[in-house]
XYZ file of C-alpha atoms in Angstrom:
686
model
C -99.940 34.760 -176.745
C -96.649 33.844 -178.926
C -95.033 36.807 -179.534
C -96.156 38.457 -183.082
C -92.480 39.484 -184.078
C -90.708 35.784 -183.217
C -94.009 33.916 -185.553
C -91.841 34.250 -188.662
C -92.187 36.389 -191.122
C -94.619 34.314 -192.933
C -96.428 33.292 -189.593
C -99.680 35.303 -190.610
C -99.854 34.747 -193.881
C -99.961 31.567 -193.641
C -102.905 30.534 -190.448
C -105.051 33.241 -192.359
C -104.778 32.614 -196.257
C -104.318 28.763 -196.073
C -106.617 28.760 -199.066
C -104.328 31.436 -201.262
C -101.128 28.796 -200.499
C -103.104 25.441 -201.513
C -105.319 26.050 -204.275
C -103.368 26.632 -207.898
C -104.677 30.450 -209.340
C -105.483 31.801 -206.413
C -103.869 35.514 -206.320
C -100.543 35.849 -204.532
C -98.857 38.239 -202.519
C -98.269 41.223 -204.532
C -94.783 41.722 -205.659
C -92.710 44.911 -205.392
C -91.703 46.960 -208.207
C -88.391 46.660 -206.873
C -88.453 42.903 -207.023
C -90.151 42.021 -210.042
C -87.993 39.984 -212.918
C -86.274 41.890 -215.800
C -86.526 40.429 -218.733
C -83.522 39.414 -219.726
C -83.619 38.007 -215.840
C -86.574 35.604 -217.451
C -84.833 34.672 -220.662
C -82.070 33.600 -218.396
C -83.656 31.531 -216.212
C -86.008 29.744 -218.600
C -82.554 29.385 -220.602
C -80.815 27.763 -217.342
C -84.411 25.225 -216.813
C -84.005 23.401 -220.342
C -80.305 22.190 -218.936
C -81.853 21.099 -215.480
C -82.602 17.096 -215.706
C -86.658 17.348 -215.850
C -87.267 16.524 -212.133
C -85.288 19.748 -211.160
C -86.859 21.894 -214.217
C -90.548 20.353 -212.857
C -89.630 21.335 -208.926
C -88.411 24.517 -209.898
C -92.044 25.270 -211.839
C -94.360 24.373 -209.787
C -92.481 25.871 -207.499
C -92.870 29.474 -208.917
C -96.994 28.364 -208.841
C -96.670 28.554 -205.796
C -95.069 30.935 -204.802
C -94.393 32.991 -208.112
C -94.867 36.395 -207.083
C -92.771 36.175 -203.346
C -90.089 38.347 -203.431
C -86.612 36.292 -203.441
C -85.708 37.344 -199.736
C -88.682 35.835 -198.473
C -88.539 32.844 -200.364
C -85.180 32.427 -198.174
C -87.179 32.424 -195.392
C -89.833 30.239 -195.607
C -87.375 27.865 -196.315
C -84.557 28.957 -193.116
C -87.950 28.852 -190.946
C -88.710 25.681 -191.787
C -85.067 24.031 -190.599
C -85.409 26.512 -187.313
C -88.858 25.042 -186.895
C -87.439 21.457 -187.412
C -83.738 21.489 -185.216
C -86.143 23.976 -182.587
C -88.736 20.736 -181.986
C -86.077 18.380 -181.407
C -84.590 19.892 -179.001
C -88.119 20.476 -176.728
C -88.604 17.359 -177.797
C -86.195 15.937 -174.605
C -89.600 18.113 -172.549
C -92.119 16.257 -171.170
C -94.783 18.078 -172.444
C -93.960 17.839 -176.092
C -93.454 14.094 -176.175
C -96.878 13.204 -175.152
C -100.292 14.939 -176.993
C -102.355 17.620 -174.727
C -104.389 14.246 -174.329
C -102.125 13.001 -171.558
C -102.223 16.566 -169.442
C -105.104 15.840 -167.429
C -104.364 14.648 -164.493
C -106.469 11.791 -163.788
C -105.101 9.537 -167.121
C -103.865 5.860 -166.555
C -101.757 4.366 -168.867
C -101.312 0.850 -169.538
C -99.249 -0.667 -171.562
C -100.477 -4.449 -172.862
C -99.000 -7.040 -175.571
C -101.323 -8.316 -178.565
C -100.194 -10.090 -181.528
C -101.461 -8.785 -185.066
C -104.558 -10.900 -185.470
C -106.290 -9.570 -182.651
C -105.746 -5.710 -183.303
C -106.744 -6.184 -187.008
C -110.227 -7.598 -185.270
C -110.420 -4.913 -183.828
C -109.413 -2.434 -185.669
C -109.181 -3.933 -189.560
C -106.766 -4.314 -191.949
C -105.661 -1.804 -194.669
C -102.633 -3.058 -197.069
C -100.820 0.247 -197.067
C -101.706 1.037 -193.205
C -101.910 -2.272 -190.859
C -98.180 -2.125 -189.898
C -98.073 1.492 -188.787
C -98.924 3.609 -185.964
C -103.012 3.543 -184.949
C -105.308 5.386 -183.028
C -108.922 5.013 -182.173
C -111.037 5.539 -179.272
C -113.167 2.531 -177.547
C -116.635 3.778 -176.378
C -116.654 2.376 -172.454
C -117.620 4.379 -169.650
C -115.753 7.822 -170.925
C -113.712 6.500 -173.006
C -110.618 4.943 -173.903
C -107.620 5.992 -176.197
C -105.891 2.734 -177.922
C -102.568 3.857 -179.481
C -100.820 0.770 -181.215
C -97.519 1.635 -181.368
C -95.449 0.571 -184.305
C -94.883 -2.586 -185.100
C -90.635 -2.256 -184.976
C -91.295 -1.311 -181.604
C -92.739 -4.997 -181.529
C -91.958 -7.459 -178.845
C -91.445 -10.874 -180.684
C -95.299 -11.432 -181.980
C -96.950 -8.539 -180.233
C -97.498 -5.334 -180.821
C -97.050 -2.961 -178.120
C -100.686 -1.385 -177.455
C -100.894 1.923 -174.835
C -104.339 2.060 -173.363
C -105.089 5.490 -171.882
C -108.080 6.699 -169.658
C -109.683 6.164 -165.649
C -108.575 2.813 -164.809
C -111.653 1.435 -165.188
C -111.926 2.306 -169.051
C -108.394 0.994 -169.481
C -109.372 -2.399 -167.326
C -112.688 -3.384 -169.570
C -110.592 -2.994 -172.616
C -107.428 -4.818 -171.898
C -110.134 -7.234 -170.495
C -111.575 -7.009 -174.189
C -108.279 -7.770 -175.862
C -107.433 -10.583 -174.119
C -110.937 -11.762 -174.295
C -110.493 -11.721 -178.703
C -107.029 -13.155 -178.793
C -108.457 -16.651 -176.413
C -111.121 -16.848 -178.718
C -108.973 -16.610 -181.830
C -106.629 -18.835 -180.493
C -109.876 -21.650 -180.018
C -111.090 -20.452 -182.888
C -114.204 -19.561 -182.337
C -115.988 -19.323 -185.745
C -117.781 -16.143 -184.980
C -114.306 -14.096 -184.697
C -113.211 -13.430 -188.754
C -109.799 -13.092 -188.275
C -108.207 -16.289 -186.772
C -104.935 -17.025 -184.914
C -102.882 -17.840 -188.298
C -100.957 -21.425 -187.793
C -97.696 -20.245 -187.359
C -97.216 -16.899 -185.789
C -97.165 -13.797 -187.232
C -94.280 -11.611 -186.540
C -94.404 -7.349 -186.930
C -90.981 -6.173 -187.797
C -88.013 -7.859 -188.705
C -85.773 -4.195 -187.194
C -87.526 -5.026 -183.685
C -85.518 -8.500 -183.938
C -82.099 -6.889 -185.182
C -82.712 -4.429 -182.492
C -82.535 -6.210 -179.611
C -79.530 -8.873 -181.285
C -82.146 -11.562 -181.439
C -82.451 -13.450 -184.933
C -86.093 -13.465 -186.235
C -87.547 -17.665 -187.055
C -86.931 -19.117 -190.585
C -90.448 -19.939 -190.591
C -93.017 -17.173 -189.868
C -96.658 -15.511 -190.966
C -96.887 -12.543 -192.538
C -99.943 -10.594 -193.690
C -100.232 -10.828 -197.985
C -102.391 -8.537 -200.093
C -101.509 -10.048 -203.331
C -101.831 -13.295 -202.911
C -106.074 -12.729 -202.239
C -106.688 -9.361 -202.453
C -109.428 -7.575 -202.068
C -111.830 -7.407 -204.649
C -112.858 -4.145 -206.072
C -116.532 -2.589 -205.771
C -119.014 -0.497 -207.638
C -119.242 2.940 -205.881
C -122.983 2.726 -206.207
C -123.493 -0.523 -203.480
C -120.995 0.642 -201.135
C -122.317 4.337 -200.516
C -125.791 3.004 -199.534
C -123.947 0.627 -196.967
C -122.494 3.957 -194.772
C -125.209 3.738 -192.957
C -124.845 0.101 -191.392
C -121.138 1.321 -190.076
C -121.306 0.871 -186.069
C -117.632 -0.627 -185.478
C -113.772 1.009 -185.840
C -112.478 -1.921 -187.737
C -116.008 -2.022 -190.223
C -114.991 2.363 -190.535
C -111.682 1.413 -191.716
C -112.469 -1.270 -194.645
C -115.034 1.385 -196.130
C -112.724 3.438 -196.759
C -110.509 1.068 -198.076
C -113.600 -0.058 -200.418
C -114.281 3.694 -201.118
C -111.117 4.696 -202.165
C -109.756 1.873 -204.333
C -113.907 0.842 -205.541
C -114.739 1.254 -209.614
C -116.645 3.331 -210.622
C -120.484 3.143 -211.321
C -121.733 1.727 -214.392
C -124.610 4.343 -215.000
C -123.023 8.211 -216.159
C -122.736 10.404 -213.363
C -122.625 14.783 -213.491
C -119.137 14.355 -211.177
C -116.202 13.005 -211.856
C -115.759 9.128 -209.665
C -112.743 10.658 -207.702
C -114.732 13.325 -206.286
C -118.041 10.706 -205.244
C -115.087 9.258 -203.894
C -114.090 12.521 -201.690
C -117.342 13.805 -201.382
C -118.171 10.563 -199.181
C -115.026 10.581 -197.113
C -116.196 14.140 -196.060
C -119.704 13.270 -195.272
C -118.432 9.593 -193.860
C -115.978 11.229 -191.292
C -117.919 14.912 -190.666
C -120.830 12.668 -189.914
C -121.124 12.956 -185.834
C -122.402 9.932 -185.188
C -119.645 8.234 -186.127
C -116.579 10.632 -185.064
C -115.480 7.941 -182.346
C -114.979 5.762 -185.025
C -112.060 7.205 -187.198
C -108.964 5.471 -186.513
C -105.348 6.990 -187.715
C -105.839 4.080 -190.674
C -108.671 5.581 -191.276
C -107.391 8.912 -191.534
C -104.447 8.171 -193.849
C -106.050 5.611 -196.205
C -109.004 8.592 -196.965
C -106.652 11.852 -196.892
C -103.365 9.628 -199.020
C -106.362 9.234 -201.451
C -107.194 12.877 -201.278
C -104.645 14.629 -201.922
C -103.819 12.599 -204.647
C -106.127 14.331 -206.436
C -105.658 17.100 -205.285
C -109.207 17.580 -203.391
C -106.974 20.174 -200.696
C -110.005 21.095 -198.770
C -111.451 18.239 -198.368
C -108.328 16.947 -196.581
C -108.219 20.095 -194.275
C -111.941 19.106 -193.630
C -110.738 15.240 -192.212
C -107.826 17.048 -190.455
C -110.281 19.274 -188.268
C -112.456 15.944 -187.651
C -109.878 13.260 -187.748
C -106.771 15.474 -185.611
C -107.309 13.816 -182.226
C -106.352 10.343 -183.971
C -103.008 11.675 -186.345
C -99.716 10.663 -185.793
C -95.932 11.881 -187.276
C -97.030 10.054 -190.129
C -100.765 11.100 -190.876
C -98.190 14.814 -190.614
C -95.756 12.941 -192.648
C -98.081 12.050 -195.733
C -98.720 15.812 -195.877
C -95.546 17.065 -195.999
C -94.049 14.649 -198.643
C -97.736 15.528 -200.896
C -96.574 19.892 -200.177
C -92.741 18.457 -201.125
C -93.990 17.030 -204.464
C -95.924 19.716 -205.668
C -93.195 22.547 -204.359
C -95.799 24.135 -201.947
C -93.479 25.730 -199.216
C -96.905 27.593 -197.410
C -98.719 24.057 -197.077
C -95.189 22.563 -195.711
C -94.451 25.398 -193.055
C -98.765 25.074 -192.420
C -98.299 22.331 -191.641
C -95.205 22.147 -189.448
C -97.316 24.425 -187.455
C -99.542 22.254 -186.404
C -97.611 19.980 -185.640
C -95.966 22.179 -182.782
C -99.419 23.190 -181.411
C -100.135 19.170 -181.072
C -96.438 18.574 -179.923
C -96.290 15.791 -182.218
C -92.490 14.583 -182.351
C -90.198 15.213 -185.819
C -88.659 11.835 -187.440
C -86.201 11.067 -190.310
C -89.828 10.987 -192.120
C -90.189 14.668 -191.952
C -86.953 15.731 -192.891
C -86.790 13.582 -195.707
C -89.912 15.472 -196.800
C -87.871 18.679 -196.412
C -85.114 16.859 -198.705
C -87.520 16.523 -200.931
C -88.828 20.117 -201.009
C -84.926 20.932 -201.583
C -83.972 22.119 -205.576
C -80.321 23.048 -205.501
C -77.817 20.006 -204.893
C -76.054 22.488 -202.488
C -78.960 23.215 -199.824
C -79.461 18.898 -200.528
C -75.811 18.198 -199.479
C -76.072 20.020 -196.714
C -79.102 18.550 -195.280
C -77.577 15.279 -195.421
C -74.981 15.503 -193.764
C -76.894 17.635 -190.794
C -79.088 13.999 -190.879
C -76.211 12.487 -190.873
C -74.798 13.453 -187.718
C -78.186 13.306 -186.109
C -77.901 9.647 -186.882
C -80.771 9.388 -189.218
C -78.682 7.365 -192.078
C -77.756 4.453 -190.177
C -81.192 3.716 -190.711
C -81.227 1.416 -194.289
C -84.360 2.769 -194.896
C -83.484 6.039 -194.156
C -80.208 6.212 -196.566
C -82.603 4.428 -199.125
C -84.702 7.071 -199.128
C -81.744 10.182 -198.967
C -80.315 8.024 -202.230
C -83.965 7.752 -203.994
C -83.876 11.488 -204.136
C -80.564 12.887 -204.467
C -79.287 9.968 -207.091
C -79.746 12.585 -209.898
C -77.773 14.916 -208.633
C -74.824 12.843 -207.300
C -74.612 10.524 -210.734
C -73.950 14.477 -212.460
C -71.299 15.626 -210.428
C -70.108 12.036 -210.315
C -70.099 12.627 -214.160
C -68.532 16.065 -213.791
C -65.815 15.008 -211.680
C -64.691 12.078 -214.856
C -65.901 9.601 -212.489
C -67.736 6.490 -214.996
C -70.820 4.365 -214.393
C -69.071 1.238 -212.568
C -67.280 3.396 -210.737
C -70.609 5.111 -209.416
C -71.944 1.907 -209.074
C -69.142 0.662 -206.981
C -69.573 3.946 -204.759
C -72.316 2.948 -203.905
C -71.875 0.127 -202.624
C -69.136 0.691 -201.123
C -69.814 3.844 -199.404
C -73.808 3.198 -198.698
C -73.161 -0.474 -197.573
C -75.941 -1.260 -199.647
C -75.704 -3.730 -202.529
C -79.377 -2.486 -203.693
C -80.677 -1.088 -207.107
C -84.713 -1.195 -207.463
C -85.825 -0.479 -210.198
C -86.909 3.284 -209.830
C -83.185 4.481 -209.085
C -81.830 2.747 -211.923
C -84.878 4.932 -214.054
C -83.469 7.631 -212.088
C -79.876 7.203 -213.254
C -81.751 6.501 -217.061
C -83.117 9.391 -217.471
C -80.270 11.252 -216.372
C -77.793 9.341 -218.881
C -80.166 11.000 -221.935
C -80.943 14.386 -220.062
C -76.619 14.539 -220.689
C -76.580 12.565 -224.530
C -74.415 10.188 -223.020
C -75.358 7.157 -224.916
C -72.069 5.320 -224.146
C -72.918 5.518 -220.299
C -76.876 4.356 -220.754
C -75.622 1.708 -222.828
C -73.005 0.819 -220.090
C -75.920 0.637 -216.969
C -78.354 -1.481 -218.683
C -75.390 -3.673 -219.548
C -75.104 -4.017 -215.709
C -78.877 -4.172 -215.275
C -78.895 -7.653 -217.636
C -75.278 -8.675 -216.074
C -76.601 -8.718 -212.176
C -80.346 -9.488 -212.752
C -81.726 -5.673 -211.916
C -85.252 -4.865 -212.615
C -86.041 -2.580 -214.754
C -89.423 -1.212 -214.922
C -91.750 -0.037 -217.914
C -91.187 3.231 -217.175
C -87.967 3.515 -218.065
C -89.074 2.478 -221.584
C -91.546 5.121 -221.251
C -88.761 7.474 -220.472
C -86.394 6.705 -223.363
C -89.571 7.340 -225.536
C -89.657 10.073 -224.678
C -86.124 11.378 -225.465
C -85.628 9.692 -228.905
C -88.899 11.019 -230.130
C -87.600 11.392 -233.947
C -84.632 8.536 -233.663
C -86.950 5.662 -233.404
C -84.222 3.120 -233.837
C -82.139 4.216 -231.507
C -84.540 3.953 -228.901
C -85.507 0.365 -229.624
C -81.751 -0.402 -229.153
C -82.505 0.880 -225.496
C -85.755 -0.311 -225.326
C -84.350 -4.176 -226.967
C -81.501 -3.800 -223.921
C -84.653 -3.835 -221.668
C -86.756 -6.320 -222.893
C -83.911 -8.395 -222.114
C -83.955 -8.343 -218.789
C -85.336 -10.312 -215.885
C -88.422 -7.813 -215.349
C -89.217 -5.203 -217.913
C -91.752 -5.422 -220.381
C -94.023 -3.204 -221.927
C -97.593 -2.316 -220.498
C -99.840 -0.115 -222.765
C -98.710 3.233 -222.176
C -95.328 1.755 -223.999
C -96.722 0.527 -226.223
C -98.815 3.534 -227.799
C -96.042 6.120 -226.810
C -93.374 3.623 -229.490
C -96.217 3.599 -231.391
C -96.860 6.597 -231.873
C -92.969 7.381 -232.098
C -92.528 4.644 -235.264
C -96.244 5.957 -237.305
C -94.679 9.161 -236.761
C -91.461 7.954 -238.465
C -93.644 5.662 -240.432
C -92.273 2.345 -240.213
C -94.027 -0.269 -241.318
C -92.699 -3.257 -240.026
C -92.348 -1.679 -236.469
C -95.734 -0.662 -235.836
C -96.819 -4.056 -237.643
C -95.119 -5.947 -235.039
C -96.252 -3.699 -231.810
C -99.664 -3.543 -233.223
C -99.772 -7.356 -233.693
C -98.305 -7.995 -230.134
C -100.466 -5.555 -228.333
C -104.025 -7.413 -229.440
C -102.304 -10.629 -228.206
C -100.880 -8.983 -224.113
C -104.773 -7.054 -224.320
C -102.654 -3.926 -224.185
C -104.316 -2.025 -226.965
C -104.861 2.029 -226.174
C -107.816 3.584 -227.776
C -105.366 6.201 -229.516
C -103.567 3.131 -231.273
C -107.294 1.453 -232.284
C -108.285 4.638 -233.680
C -104.786 5.071 -235.783
C -104.963 2.223 -237.096
C -108.934 1.919 -237.909
C -108.205 5.022 -239.667
C -104.842 3.949 -241.802
C -106.912 1.364 -242.524
C -109.710 3.282 -244.631
C -107.780 5.495 -245.523
C -108.005 5.397 -249.814
C -106.707 8.333 -251.066
C -103.553 10.608 -249.886
C -104.194 14.713 -250.149
C -101.823 16.655 -252.756
C -99.099 18.678 -252.127
C -97.171 15.847 -249.767
C -94.061 13.436 -251.134
C -94.368 10.569 -253.058
C -92.910 8.241 -249.783
C -95.980 10.068 -247.759
C -98.940 9.426 -249.623
C -97.745 5.842 -250.046
C -97.770 5.564 -246.179
C -101.102 7.451 -245.863
C -102.878 4.666 -248.017
C -100.968 1.461 -247.561
C -99.393 1.608 -243.555
C -103.348 0.286 -242.452
C -103.677 -2.790 -244.754
C -99.767 -3.794 -243.467
C -100.249 -3.423 -240.273
C -103.446 -5.382 -239.200
C -104.547 -8.918 -239.137
C -103.470 -11.140 -236.514
C -105.021 -14.398 -238.045
C -106.130 -13.090 -241.184
C -103.795 -14.582 -242.936
C -104.698 -18.145 -241.972
C -107.020 -20.105 -243.094
C -109.787 -20.411 -240.468
C -109.740 -18.455 -237.476
C -111.779 -18.214 -234.913
C -115.615 -15.911 -236.245
C -114.335 -16.441 -239.232
C -117.949 -16.221 -241.077
C -119.442 -13.023 -238.541
C -116.139 -10.771 -239.880
C -116.512 -11.619 -243.122
C -120.057 -10.374 -243.768
C -118.602 -7.195 -243.287
C -116.348 -7.877 -246.656
C -117.255 -8.396 -250.573
C -117.476 -11.389 -251.638
C -114.566 -11.306 -253.746
C -112.279 -10.432 -251.016
C -113.436 -13.195 -249.047
C -109.647 -15.055 -249.237
C -107.757 -11.682 -248.602
C -109.935 -10.157 -246.425
C -107.297 -6.658 -246.038
C -107.182 -7.333 -250.380
C -110.989 -4.748 -250.021
C -109.530 -1.379 -249.469
C -106.566 -1.584 -251.677
C -108.815 0.646 -254.157
C -107.452 3.803 -255.474
C -110.198 5.520 -256.213
C -112.080 7.767 -253.530
C -115.135 6.721 -251.913
C -118.253 8.129 -251.092
C -121.606 7.827 -249.446
C -123.013 4.271 -248.768
C -119.741 2.056 -249.859
C -117.613 4.518 -247.490
C -119.505 3.918 -244.707
C -119.388 0.451 -245.557
C -115.744 1.045 -246.024
C -115.805 2.329 -242.994
C -117.328 -0.196 -240.623
C -115.425 -3.097 -242.462
C -111.961 -1.479 -241.632
C -113.636 -0.886 -237.757
C -114.657 -5.097 -237.790
C -111.265 -5.902 -238.476
C -109.876 -3.669 -236.086
C -112.233 -4.763 -233.497
C -111.813 -8.718 -234.590
C -107.830 -8.103 -233.428
C -108.142 -6.793 -230.645
C -111.032 -9.132 -229.372
C -109.438 -12.004 -230.864
C -105.373 -11.521 -229.835
C -105.396 -12.088 -226.377
C -106.201 -16.613 -228.287
C -102.647 -16.256 -229.955
C -98.984 -16.572 -228.619
C -96.175 -15.525 -230.624
C -93.659 -17.937 -231.609
C -90.868 -15.478 -230.644
C -90.004 -13.240 -228.004
C -90.779 -9.035 -228.814
C -87.482 -8.534 -228.707
C -86.339 -10.585 -231.457
C -88.944 -9.285 -233.836
C -88.845 -5.595 -232.503
C -84.724 -5.886 -233.705
C -86.054 -7.838 -237.161
C -87.960 -5.076 -237.892
C -85.914 -2.156 -237.439
C -84.233 -4.025 -239.854
C -85.592 -4.572 -242.765
C -88.115 -1.100 -242.093
C -84.089 0.484 -242.581
C -83.893 -1.356 -245.886
C -87.071 0.275 -246.701
C -86.717 4.151 -245.895
C -86.524 6.233 -248.668
C -87.897 3.647 -251.265
C -91.344 3.710 -252.616
C -92.586 -0.003 -253.148
C -96.376 -0.372 -254.715
C -98.756 -1.406 -252.159
C -99.117 -5.577 -252.858
C -95.382 -5.375 -252.597
C -95.638 -4.302 -249.735
C -98.391 -5.753 -247.727
C -96.439 -9.198 -249.454
C -92.722 -8.324 -248.354
C -94.093 -6.997 -244.449
C -92.316 -9.002 -241.857
C -94.084 -12.714 -240.783
C -95.755 -12.496 -236.834
C -96.120 -16.422 -236.165
C -98.071 -16.990 -234.498
C -100.301 -20.166 -232.087
C -103.590 -20.309 -231.358
C -103.866 -21.330 -227.228
C -107.569 -20.396 -227.041
C -110.271 -18.218 -225.215
C -109.325 -17.812 -221.606
C -105.866 -20.473 -221.918
C -103.203 -17.930 -222.686
C -100.692 -17.902 -219.585
């Protein structure tokens, strides 16, 4: 029995109050009166949060959410306890009883190592887009059962994965024979085997070749999911197939289908993620399917549940499938706890790892690094990881860079460093010429938070000069940092669009459109609306805004003249992807909603200065919806003549000339920027 005094100050609380720590809003520890923060302390903390980068401030708020009333000294003890557990677990890992799960303590257990190609493993355990190259465990129901343990791909030999079979001597022999027989059938192209042997061998890991000092073949087969993705199936169709599952492979594929399923076409009282979570729980808890659970299925399911915050279901799945859990399973749980700053749950997962004798790895330490908020604490932990040799792994080093890039860049700027110096420093010290879009995005966010326009410009220039990838998320961040200055936001967005990869997604179109609408920029809104229609990126918000502006005839009293002009004229300036053309698709259908005298110029029918009521107002509203619907549905049939960056630049210059100068509605419509388009036809657009 473990001594209670050695279990740590919060052990009993963690083990008996799982729900309190995992559920937001539940009652928490009552604080002692001496630990209650004063009003001055609360005010000081709020002021500090304002000056922190968004990731840090969000982490502090999340931690406050879960441990808001835990005394400060006990919070520090939780951090200390986590680190002590990780260090002691690694020290105990040298002992054989800690290296092996309790399953191996049986004296009569027989272990056998075999080498099996990836395609043969896939025939038994299925294929997962995310976890196929990871460690995998399942049980074969032969005699008294055989445990099949596929080691990670980086421990492979050539094109074969290492597989450890555990069970009675006869059971391991039967499973090994079955693996060999399946491999032979694949080699001979047996039509009953759905996964064939590839014409060129598949090599699971280049890292394994590097460790052995040999070169990986230049011509080799790799698993591909993007070129031929699995079709997503409607949830109701999948749930009806659960009764027919009889193999480990079918179980994995069913779980993968559930987490990627499409919502039901019929309205249901529960949201789609909740229905999927219920189906996963019922699937894993069914007694007849316990022997079909594999690590891949478990990891896929809990990743979905953690993403949607279904903590109770996660706990139940771990209870049912813990016998196939690996270090990767626990790392998934730890990363989720770190992102949510739920330190209690983090500590609880570590304790379960200890009871199951699962050794922490570099990703466990990285999850703890993600838990930390203080730059000093992060730096200290990175030094510890470096001493342990974890940072020799390029993937681990890249993960550290992802987690600490904001703190490193802020410190670099405070020390008087430049953007170029920071890029060079990363390449020289880390030995990596590696800058993914997520890393660039965090650097841009830091410069925006610091208000350093020249640094942001230089980062984007370096990306353009070196063809570094930029994501649409950067554009969303730029828009958020300049809510009242569309022109400045556009300056940086155009720089992003001139790169090799960045483009506006639906969210970016909507954010930038709302920004330009708030600042009353006719031409920018006109370009964004038309390009969003042509790129099938019109959001519901954009559609509703344009419809409202189109049939808005009279502005309310008390507004400035410029504001009145915007509310009554903006919609007329924005719409009409192809209405200026002499002939356009479905012209007759659209003109049925327009008065005959306006068939040559349908948008002009909305220029009446009168407040229409009754039937006339209803007809005008229907006409506005018809024009907006026409733009959205016919837009993809056209291709713009010029790039979006070019058109936004011209539109911004035109809007700068229009600022503060009231113009008649007809003048605005006639002099707005022209958006040249080319008809390409239905389903012919590249």
